[in-house]
Coordinates of C-alpha atoms in Angstrom, one line a residue:
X27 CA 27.1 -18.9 4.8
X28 CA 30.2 -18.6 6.4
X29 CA 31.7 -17.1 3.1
X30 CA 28.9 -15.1 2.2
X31 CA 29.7 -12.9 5.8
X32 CA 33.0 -12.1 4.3
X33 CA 31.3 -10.1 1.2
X34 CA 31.4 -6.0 1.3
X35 CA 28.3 -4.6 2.1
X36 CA 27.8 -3.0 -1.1
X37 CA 27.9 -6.4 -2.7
X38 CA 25.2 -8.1 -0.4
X39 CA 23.1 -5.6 -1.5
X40 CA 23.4 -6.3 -5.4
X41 CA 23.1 -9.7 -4.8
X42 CA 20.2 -9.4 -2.5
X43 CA 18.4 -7.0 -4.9
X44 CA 18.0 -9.4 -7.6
X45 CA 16.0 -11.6 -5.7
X46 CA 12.6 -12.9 -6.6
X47 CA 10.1 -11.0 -5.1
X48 CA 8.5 -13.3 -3.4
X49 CA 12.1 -14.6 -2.2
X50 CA 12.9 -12.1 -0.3
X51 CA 10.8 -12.1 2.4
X52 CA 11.8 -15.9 3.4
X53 CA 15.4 -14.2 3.3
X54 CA 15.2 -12.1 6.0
X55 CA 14.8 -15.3 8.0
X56 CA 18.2 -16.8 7.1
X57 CA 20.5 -14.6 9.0
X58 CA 20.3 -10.6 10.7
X59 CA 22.7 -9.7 8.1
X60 CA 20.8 -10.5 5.1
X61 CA 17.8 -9.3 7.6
X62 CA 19.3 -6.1 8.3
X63 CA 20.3 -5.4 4.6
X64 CA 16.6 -6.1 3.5
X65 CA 15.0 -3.8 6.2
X66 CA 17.1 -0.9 5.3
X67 CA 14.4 1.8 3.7
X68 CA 16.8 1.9 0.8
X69 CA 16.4 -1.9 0.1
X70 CA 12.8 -1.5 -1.2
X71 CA 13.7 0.8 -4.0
X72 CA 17.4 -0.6 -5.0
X73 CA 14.8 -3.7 -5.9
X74 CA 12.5 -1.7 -7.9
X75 CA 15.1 -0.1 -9.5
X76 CA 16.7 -3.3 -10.5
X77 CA 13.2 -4.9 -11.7
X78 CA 12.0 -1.8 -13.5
X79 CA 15.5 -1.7 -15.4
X80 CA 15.2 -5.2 -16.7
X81 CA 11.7 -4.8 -18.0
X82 CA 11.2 -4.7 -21.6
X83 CA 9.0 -2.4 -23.8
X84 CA 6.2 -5.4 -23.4
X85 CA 6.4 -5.1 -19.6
X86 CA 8.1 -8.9 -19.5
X87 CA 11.1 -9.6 -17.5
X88 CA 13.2 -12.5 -18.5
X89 CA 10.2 -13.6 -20.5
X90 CA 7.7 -13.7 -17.3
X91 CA 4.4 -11.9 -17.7
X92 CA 2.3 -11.0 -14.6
X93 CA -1.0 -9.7 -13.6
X94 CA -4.0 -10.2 -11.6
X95 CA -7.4 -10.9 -11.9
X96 CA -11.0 -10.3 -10.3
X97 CA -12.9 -13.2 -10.0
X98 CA -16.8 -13.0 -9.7
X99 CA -18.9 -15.3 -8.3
X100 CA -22.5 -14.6 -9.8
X101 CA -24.6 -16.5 -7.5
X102 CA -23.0 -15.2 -3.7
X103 CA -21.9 -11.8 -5.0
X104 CA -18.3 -12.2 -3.8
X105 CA -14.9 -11.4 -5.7
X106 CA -11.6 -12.7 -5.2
X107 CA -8.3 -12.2 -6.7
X108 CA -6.0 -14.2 -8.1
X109 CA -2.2 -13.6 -9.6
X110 CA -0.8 -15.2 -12.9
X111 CA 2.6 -15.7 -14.0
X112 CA 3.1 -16.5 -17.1
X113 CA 6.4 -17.4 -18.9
X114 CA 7.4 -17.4 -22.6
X115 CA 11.1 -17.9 -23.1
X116 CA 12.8 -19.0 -25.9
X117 CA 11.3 -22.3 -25.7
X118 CA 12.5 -25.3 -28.1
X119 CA 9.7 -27.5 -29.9
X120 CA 10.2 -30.2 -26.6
X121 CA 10.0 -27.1 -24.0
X122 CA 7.0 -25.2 -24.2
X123 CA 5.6 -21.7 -21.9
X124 CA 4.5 -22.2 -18.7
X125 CA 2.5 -20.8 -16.2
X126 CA 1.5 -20.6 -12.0
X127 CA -1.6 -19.2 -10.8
X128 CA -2.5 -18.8 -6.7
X129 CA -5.0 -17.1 -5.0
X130 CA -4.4 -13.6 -3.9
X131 CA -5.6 -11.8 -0.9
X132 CA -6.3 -8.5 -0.6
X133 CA -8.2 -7.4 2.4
X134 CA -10.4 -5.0 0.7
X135 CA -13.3 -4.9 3.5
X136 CA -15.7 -3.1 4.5
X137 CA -16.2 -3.1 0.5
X138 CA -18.8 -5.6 -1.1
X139 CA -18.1 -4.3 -4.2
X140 CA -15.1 -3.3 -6.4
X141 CA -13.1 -3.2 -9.2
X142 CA -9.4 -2.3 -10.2
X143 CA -8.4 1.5 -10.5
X144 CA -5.1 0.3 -11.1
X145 CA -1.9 -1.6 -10.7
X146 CA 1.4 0.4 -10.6
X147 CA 5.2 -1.0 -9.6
X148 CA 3.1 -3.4 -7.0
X149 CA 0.4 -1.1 -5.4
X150 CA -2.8 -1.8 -6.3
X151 CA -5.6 0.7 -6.2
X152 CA -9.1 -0.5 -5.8
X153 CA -12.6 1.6 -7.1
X154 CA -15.2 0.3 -4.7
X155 CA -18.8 1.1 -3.0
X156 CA -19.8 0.8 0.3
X157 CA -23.7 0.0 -0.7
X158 CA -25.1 -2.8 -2.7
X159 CA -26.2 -0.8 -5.9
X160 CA -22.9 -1.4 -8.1
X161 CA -23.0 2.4 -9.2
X162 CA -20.8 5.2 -7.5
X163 CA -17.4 3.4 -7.6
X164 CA -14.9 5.4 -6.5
X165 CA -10.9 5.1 -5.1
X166 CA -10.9 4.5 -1.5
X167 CA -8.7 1.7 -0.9
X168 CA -4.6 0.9 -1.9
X169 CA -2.7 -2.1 -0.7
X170 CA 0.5 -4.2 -1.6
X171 CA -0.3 -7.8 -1.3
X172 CA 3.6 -8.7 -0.7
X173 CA 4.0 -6.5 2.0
X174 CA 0.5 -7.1 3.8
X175 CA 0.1 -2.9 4.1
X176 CA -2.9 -1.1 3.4
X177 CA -4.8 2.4 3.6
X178 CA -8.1 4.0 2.9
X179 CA -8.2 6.9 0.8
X180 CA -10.6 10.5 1.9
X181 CA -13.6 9.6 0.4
X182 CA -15.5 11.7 -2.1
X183 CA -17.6 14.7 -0.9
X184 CA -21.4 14.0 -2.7
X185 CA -22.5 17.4 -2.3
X186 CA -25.7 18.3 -4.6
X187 CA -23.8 20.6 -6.9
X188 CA -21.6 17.5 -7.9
X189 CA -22.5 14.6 -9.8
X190 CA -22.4 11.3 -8.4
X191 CA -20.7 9.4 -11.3
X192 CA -16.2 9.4 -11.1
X193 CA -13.9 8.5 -13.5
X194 CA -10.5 7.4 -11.8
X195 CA -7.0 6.7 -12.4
X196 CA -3.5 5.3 -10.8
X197 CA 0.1 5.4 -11.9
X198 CA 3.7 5.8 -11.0
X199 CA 5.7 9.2 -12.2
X200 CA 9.4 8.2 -12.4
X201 CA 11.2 11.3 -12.5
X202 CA 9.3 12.4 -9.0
X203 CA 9.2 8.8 -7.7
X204 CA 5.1 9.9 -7.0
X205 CA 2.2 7.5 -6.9
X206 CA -1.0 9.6 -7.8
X207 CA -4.8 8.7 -7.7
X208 CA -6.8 10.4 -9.7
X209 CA -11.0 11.1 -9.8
X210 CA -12.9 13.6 -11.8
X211 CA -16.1 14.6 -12.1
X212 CA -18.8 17.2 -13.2
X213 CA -20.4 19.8 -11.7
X214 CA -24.3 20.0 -12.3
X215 CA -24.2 23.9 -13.1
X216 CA -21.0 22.7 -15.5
X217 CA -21.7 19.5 -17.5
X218 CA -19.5 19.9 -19.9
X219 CA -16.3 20.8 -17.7
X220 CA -14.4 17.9 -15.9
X221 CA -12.9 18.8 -12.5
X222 CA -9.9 16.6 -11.6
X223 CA -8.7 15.9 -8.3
X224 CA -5.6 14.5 -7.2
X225 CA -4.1 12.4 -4.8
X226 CA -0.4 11.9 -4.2
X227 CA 0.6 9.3 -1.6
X228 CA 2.4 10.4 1.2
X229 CA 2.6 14.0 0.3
X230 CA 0.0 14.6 3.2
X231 CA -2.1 17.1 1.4
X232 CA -5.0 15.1 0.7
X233 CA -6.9 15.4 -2.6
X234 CA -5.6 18.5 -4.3
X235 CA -8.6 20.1 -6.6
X236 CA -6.1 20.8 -9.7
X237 CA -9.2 22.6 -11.4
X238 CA -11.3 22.1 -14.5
X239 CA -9.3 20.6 -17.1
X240 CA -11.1 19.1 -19.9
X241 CA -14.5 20.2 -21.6
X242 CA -16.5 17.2 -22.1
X243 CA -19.5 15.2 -20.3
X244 CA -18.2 12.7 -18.1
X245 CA -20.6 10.1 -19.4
X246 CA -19.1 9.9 -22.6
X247 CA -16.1 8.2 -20.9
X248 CA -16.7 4.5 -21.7
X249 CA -14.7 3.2 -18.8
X250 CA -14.6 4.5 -15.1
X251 CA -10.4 4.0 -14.9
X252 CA -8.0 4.8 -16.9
X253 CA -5.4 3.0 -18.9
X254 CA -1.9 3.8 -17.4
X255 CA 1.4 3.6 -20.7
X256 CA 4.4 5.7 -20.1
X257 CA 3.5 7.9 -17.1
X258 CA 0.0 8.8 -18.6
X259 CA -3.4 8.0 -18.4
X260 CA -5.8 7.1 -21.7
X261 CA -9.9 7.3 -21.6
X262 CA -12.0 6.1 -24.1
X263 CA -14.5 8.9 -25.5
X264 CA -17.8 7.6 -27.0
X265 CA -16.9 9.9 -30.1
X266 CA -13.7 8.3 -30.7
X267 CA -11.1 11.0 -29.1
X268 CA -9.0 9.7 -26.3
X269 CA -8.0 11.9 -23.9
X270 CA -4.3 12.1 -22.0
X271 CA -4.0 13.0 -18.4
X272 CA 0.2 13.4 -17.7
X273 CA 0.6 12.6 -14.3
X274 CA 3.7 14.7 -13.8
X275 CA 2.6 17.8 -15.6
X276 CA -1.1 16.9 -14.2
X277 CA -2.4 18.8 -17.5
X278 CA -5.2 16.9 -19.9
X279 CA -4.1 16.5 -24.2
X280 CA -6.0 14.7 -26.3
X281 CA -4.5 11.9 -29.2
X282 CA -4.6 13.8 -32.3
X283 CA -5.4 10.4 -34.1
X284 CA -8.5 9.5 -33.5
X285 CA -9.9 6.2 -32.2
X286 CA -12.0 3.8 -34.0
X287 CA -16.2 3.7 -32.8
X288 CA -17.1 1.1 -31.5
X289 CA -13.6 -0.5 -31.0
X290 CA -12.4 -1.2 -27.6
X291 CA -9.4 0.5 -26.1
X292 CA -6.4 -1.3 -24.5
X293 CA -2.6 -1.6 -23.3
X294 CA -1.0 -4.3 -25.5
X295 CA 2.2 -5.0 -25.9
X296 CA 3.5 -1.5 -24.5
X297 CA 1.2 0.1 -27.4
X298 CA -2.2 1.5 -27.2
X299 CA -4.6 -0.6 -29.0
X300 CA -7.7 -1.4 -30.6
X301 CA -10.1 -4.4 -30.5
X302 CA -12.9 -5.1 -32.7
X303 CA -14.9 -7.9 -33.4
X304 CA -16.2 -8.9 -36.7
X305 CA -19.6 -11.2 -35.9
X306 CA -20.1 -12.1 -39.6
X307 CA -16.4 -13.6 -39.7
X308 CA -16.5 -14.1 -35.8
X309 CA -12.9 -12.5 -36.1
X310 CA -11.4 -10.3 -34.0
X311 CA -9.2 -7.6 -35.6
X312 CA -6.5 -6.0 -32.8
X313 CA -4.8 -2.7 -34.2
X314 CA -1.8 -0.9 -32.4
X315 CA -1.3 2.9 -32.1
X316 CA 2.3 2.9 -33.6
X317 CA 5.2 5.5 -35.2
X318 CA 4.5 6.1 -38.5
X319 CA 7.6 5.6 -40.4
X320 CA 6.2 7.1 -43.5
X321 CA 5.3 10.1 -42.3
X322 CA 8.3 10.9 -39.2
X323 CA 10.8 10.2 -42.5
X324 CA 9.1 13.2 -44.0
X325 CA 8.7 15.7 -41.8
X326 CA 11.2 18.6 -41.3
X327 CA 10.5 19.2 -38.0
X328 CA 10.6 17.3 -34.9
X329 CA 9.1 19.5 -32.2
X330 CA 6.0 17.5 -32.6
X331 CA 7.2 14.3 -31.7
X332 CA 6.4 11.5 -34.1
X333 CA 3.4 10.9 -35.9
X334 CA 1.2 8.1 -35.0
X335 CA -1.2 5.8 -36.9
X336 CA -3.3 2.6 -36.1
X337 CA -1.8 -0.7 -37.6
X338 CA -3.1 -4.0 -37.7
X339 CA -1.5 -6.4 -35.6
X340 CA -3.0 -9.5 -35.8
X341 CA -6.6 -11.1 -36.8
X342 CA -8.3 -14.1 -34.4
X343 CA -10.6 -16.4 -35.6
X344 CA -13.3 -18.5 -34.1
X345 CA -11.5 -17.9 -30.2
X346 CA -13.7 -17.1 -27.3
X347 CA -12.0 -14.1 -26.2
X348 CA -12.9 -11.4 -24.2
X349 CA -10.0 -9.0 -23.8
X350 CA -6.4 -9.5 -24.8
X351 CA -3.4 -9.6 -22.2
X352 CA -0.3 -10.0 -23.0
X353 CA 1.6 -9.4 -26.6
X354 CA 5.3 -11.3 -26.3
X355 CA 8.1 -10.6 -28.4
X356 CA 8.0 -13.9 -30.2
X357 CA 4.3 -13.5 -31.1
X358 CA 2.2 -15.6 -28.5
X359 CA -1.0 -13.9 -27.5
X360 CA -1.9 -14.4 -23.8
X361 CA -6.0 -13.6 -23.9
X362 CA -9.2 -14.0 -21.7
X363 CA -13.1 -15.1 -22.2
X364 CA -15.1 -14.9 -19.6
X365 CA -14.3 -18.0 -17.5
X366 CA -10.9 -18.9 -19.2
X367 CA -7.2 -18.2 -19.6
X368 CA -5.6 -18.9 -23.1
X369 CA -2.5 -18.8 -24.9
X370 CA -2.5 -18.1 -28.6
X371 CA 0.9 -19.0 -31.1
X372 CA 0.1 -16.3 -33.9
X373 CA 3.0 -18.6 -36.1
X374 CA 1.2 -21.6 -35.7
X375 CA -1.7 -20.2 -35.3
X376 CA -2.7 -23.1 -32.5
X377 CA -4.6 -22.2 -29.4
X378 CA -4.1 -23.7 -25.6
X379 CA -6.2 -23.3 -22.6
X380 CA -3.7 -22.0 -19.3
X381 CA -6.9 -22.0 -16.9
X382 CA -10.3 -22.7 -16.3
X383 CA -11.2 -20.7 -13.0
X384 CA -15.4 -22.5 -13.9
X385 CA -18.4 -20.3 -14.0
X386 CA -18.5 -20.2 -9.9
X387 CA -14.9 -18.2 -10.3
X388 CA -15.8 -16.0 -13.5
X389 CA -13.1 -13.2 -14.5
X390 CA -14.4 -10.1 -14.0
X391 CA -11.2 -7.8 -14.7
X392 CA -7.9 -8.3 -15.2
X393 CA -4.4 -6.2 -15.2
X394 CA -0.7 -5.9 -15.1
X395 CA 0.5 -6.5 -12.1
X396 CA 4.1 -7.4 -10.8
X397 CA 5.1 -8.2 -6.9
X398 CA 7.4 -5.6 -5.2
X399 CA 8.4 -4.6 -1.6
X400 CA 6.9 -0.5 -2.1
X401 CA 5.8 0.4 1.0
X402 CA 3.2 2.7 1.8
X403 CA 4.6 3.4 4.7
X404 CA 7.7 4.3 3.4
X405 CA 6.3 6.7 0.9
X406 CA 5.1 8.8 3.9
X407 CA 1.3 7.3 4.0
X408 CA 0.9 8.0 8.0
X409 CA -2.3 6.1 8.0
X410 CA -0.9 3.0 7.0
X411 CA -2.2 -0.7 8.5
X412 CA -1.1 -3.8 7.9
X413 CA -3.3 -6.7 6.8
X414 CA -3.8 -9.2 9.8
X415 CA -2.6 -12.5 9.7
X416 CA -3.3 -15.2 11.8
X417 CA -2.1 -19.0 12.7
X418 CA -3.6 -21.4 10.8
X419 CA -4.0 -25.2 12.1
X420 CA -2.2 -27.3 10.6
X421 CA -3.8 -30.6 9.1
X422 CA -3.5 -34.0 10.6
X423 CA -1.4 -35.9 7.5
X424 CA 1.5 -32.4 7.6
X425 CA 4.5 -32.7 9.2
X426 CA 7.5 -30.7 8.7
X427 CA 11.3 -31.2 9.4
X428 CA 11.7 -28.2 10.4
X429 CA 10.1 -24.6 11.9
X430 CA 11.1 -23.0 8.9
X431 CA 9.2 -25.2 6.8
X432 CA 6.2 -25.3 9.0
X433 CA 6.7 -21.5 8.8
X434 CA 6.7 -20.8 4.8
X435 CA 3.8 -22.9 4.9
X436 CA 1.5 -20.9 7.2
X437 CA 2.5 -17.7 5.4
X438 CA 1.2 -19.9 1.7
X439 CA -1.8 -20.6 3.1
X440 CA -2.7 -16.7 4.9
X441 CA -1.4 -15.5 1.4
X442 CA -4.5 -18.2 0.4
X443 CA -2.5 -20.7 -2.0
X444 CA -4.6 -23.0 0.1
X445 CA -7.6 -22.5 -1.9
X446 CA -6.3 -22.9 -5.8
X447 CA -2.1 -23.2 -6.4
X448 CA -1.6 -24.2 -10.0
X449 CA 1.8 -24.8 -12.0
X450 CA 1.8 -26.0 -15.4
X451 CA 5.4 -26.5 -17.2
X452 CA 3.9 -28.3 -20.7
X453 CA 1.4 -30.8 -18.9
X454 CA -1.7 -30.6 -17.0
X455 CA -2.7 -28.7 -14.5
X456 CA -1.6 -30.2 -11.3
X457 CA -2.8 -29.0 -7.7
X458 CA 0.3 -28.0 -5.4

């Protein structure tokens, strides 16, 4: 440590930046230097920066895949969350992926029920209803699980000239550095006009009423969220058109190839795609919106941006899926059913179950997700709370050497690794 004082400060910070996540936060409790670097407000982005920079166009880094799931429990009508890393190197035959799964806590009361909005750069934006009739989701709630903070979003006005039902969205806009919510809606004297509000965090203005953008019903949206690629947000239209809000220009576009009926819309390998299944061959057939080659080499002008067509990706037989995940770059397929977790080797075409959450723990939803040290405070969200946290006992057979190990246990179990900690490395399950 003694060396490690010595260092420029300039330097402290790049080597501090490249942390782990969930690293850094145990960090700050080594030394005030290394605490005082961290708590700087320009920490938090310098990491960002450095994560978002070593992504690749399939949203791994270093081979790690992350996201986070809703878990329902049928019987007591409760939800919980849990977070899934998944890593797919370069393996040899003798070292195969990996994977760790633990419970996530989000805080999302009073809610009872709720889905995902969205999941950008860490924040995570939560639909949910404050009665017990599943209907009338809406975005009212954004946390980040790392840094325990937390705020409620101005909810929507149900006047009688508006209809009840929202469609919703949340992303990131790099250039700007802007998180923005997004709900729309029709009027009952315009049925065929979507309104679209916005909500930028920390800008202090509240929902901004950007106008009527888009002429369609808002019940032939087959989804209540969005699907965030690139800055923009996709819907799924009953008739096949997908619509494109651009959260910078905040101005609707629609996909001028259109989208296969009945076919289910998706974010797959940082490409738009398209899920069908076959019940007579009980295959599934996945198809990604791509550049047409073809076409781009003959056209003489480029204003247009490149042309883009649907091409099959892959074909799945006899698997019990539900929704793909994750696409790598040496063709593993990271999918869902409705209980399970598996990983698919499109080369060998061999299948492996990851997890088994059981019917009590049934996935619900699940999206990208990656930890970070955003703050919502920082960002200029005045209303910002922080998650409360308190002591837990500890069991009769722990001991620890040390405060600081009795210490990054309570913070495991408040985070709720308590309840389900899983790491596989190429063997069973094994509880932590």
């Amino acid at each position: 440590m003694g060396n490690f004082k010595m260092l420029p400060g300039d330097i402290v910070l790049n080597i501090l930046k490249r942390l782990p996540t969930e690293s850094v936060l145990d960090c700050k409790l080594v030394s005030k230097t290394w605490n005082k670097v961290i708590s700087h407000k320009s920490y938090s982005q310098s990491h960002l920066n450095h994560l978002l920079n070593n992504l690749d166009p399939a949203g791994s880094s270093g081979g790690k895949f992350t996201f986070l799931t809703v878990n329902d429990n049928p019987i007591y009508a409760y939800r919980l969350f849990h977070y899934i890393e998944f890593y797919d190197k370069n393996f040899s035959s003798e070292e195969q992926p990996f994977h760790r799964v633990a419970r996530m806590k989000l805080n999302p009361a009073p809610f009872k029920f709720y889905n995902f909005c969205g999941s950008s750069n860490g924040l995570v934006c939560l639909n949910g209803v404050l009665d017990n009739e599943w209907v009338n989701y809406e975005p009212l709630y954004i946390c980040n699980p790392i840094t325990r903070e937390f705020v409620f979003l101005p909810e929507f006005e149900r006047t009688y000239d508006r209809h009840e039902r929202l469609v919703t969205g949340f992303g990131y806009v790099s250039k700007t550095n802007e998180y923005k919510v997004v709900r729309m809606y029709n009027l009952r004297k315009e049925p065929n006009s979507v309104h679209v509000e916005v909500y930028t965090l920390g800008s202090g203005k509240g929902w901004r009423n950007i106008g009527k953008k888009f002429n369609k019903e808002l019940k032939m949206f087959t989804s209540i969220r969005g699907l965030l690629l690139n800055g923009s947000l996709y819907y799924e239209l009953s008739d096949g058109n997908i619509p494109v809000f651009d959260l910078a220009s905040e101005t609707f576009s629609e996909l001028p190839e259109g989208f296969p009926i009945s076919w289910t819309l998706g974010v797959l390998g940082g490409y738009l795609s398209a899920t069908y299944y076959d019940k007579e061959s009980k295959t599934f057939k996945v198809l990604l919106l791509k550049e047409n080659k073809k076409k781009n080499n003959n056209k003489k002008k480029k204003e247009d941006g490149p042309s883009l067509t649907w091409i099959k990706e892959f074909s799945l037989s006899n698997m019990d899926t539900f929704e793909y995940l994750v696409l790598t770059g040496r063709g593993t397929v990271l999918c869902r059913s409705e209980t399970e977790v598996q990983m698919y080797d499109l080369n060998s075409s061999s299948s492996k179950l990851l997890v088994d959450f059981g019917k009590d723990k049934g996935i619900f939803e699940a999206i990208p997700h990656m930890h970070t040290l955003v703050s919502l405070k920082a960002l200029g969200e005045e209303n910002t709370k922080t998650m409360e946290t308190t002591d837990v006992p500890l069991p009769e057979d722990v001991k620890f050497d040390n405060p600081w190990e009795e210490m990054f246990y309570q913070r495991r179990v408040q985070d709720g690794d308590d309840e389900y900690y899983q790491c596989v490395r190429a063997a069973p399950c094994r509880l932590q």
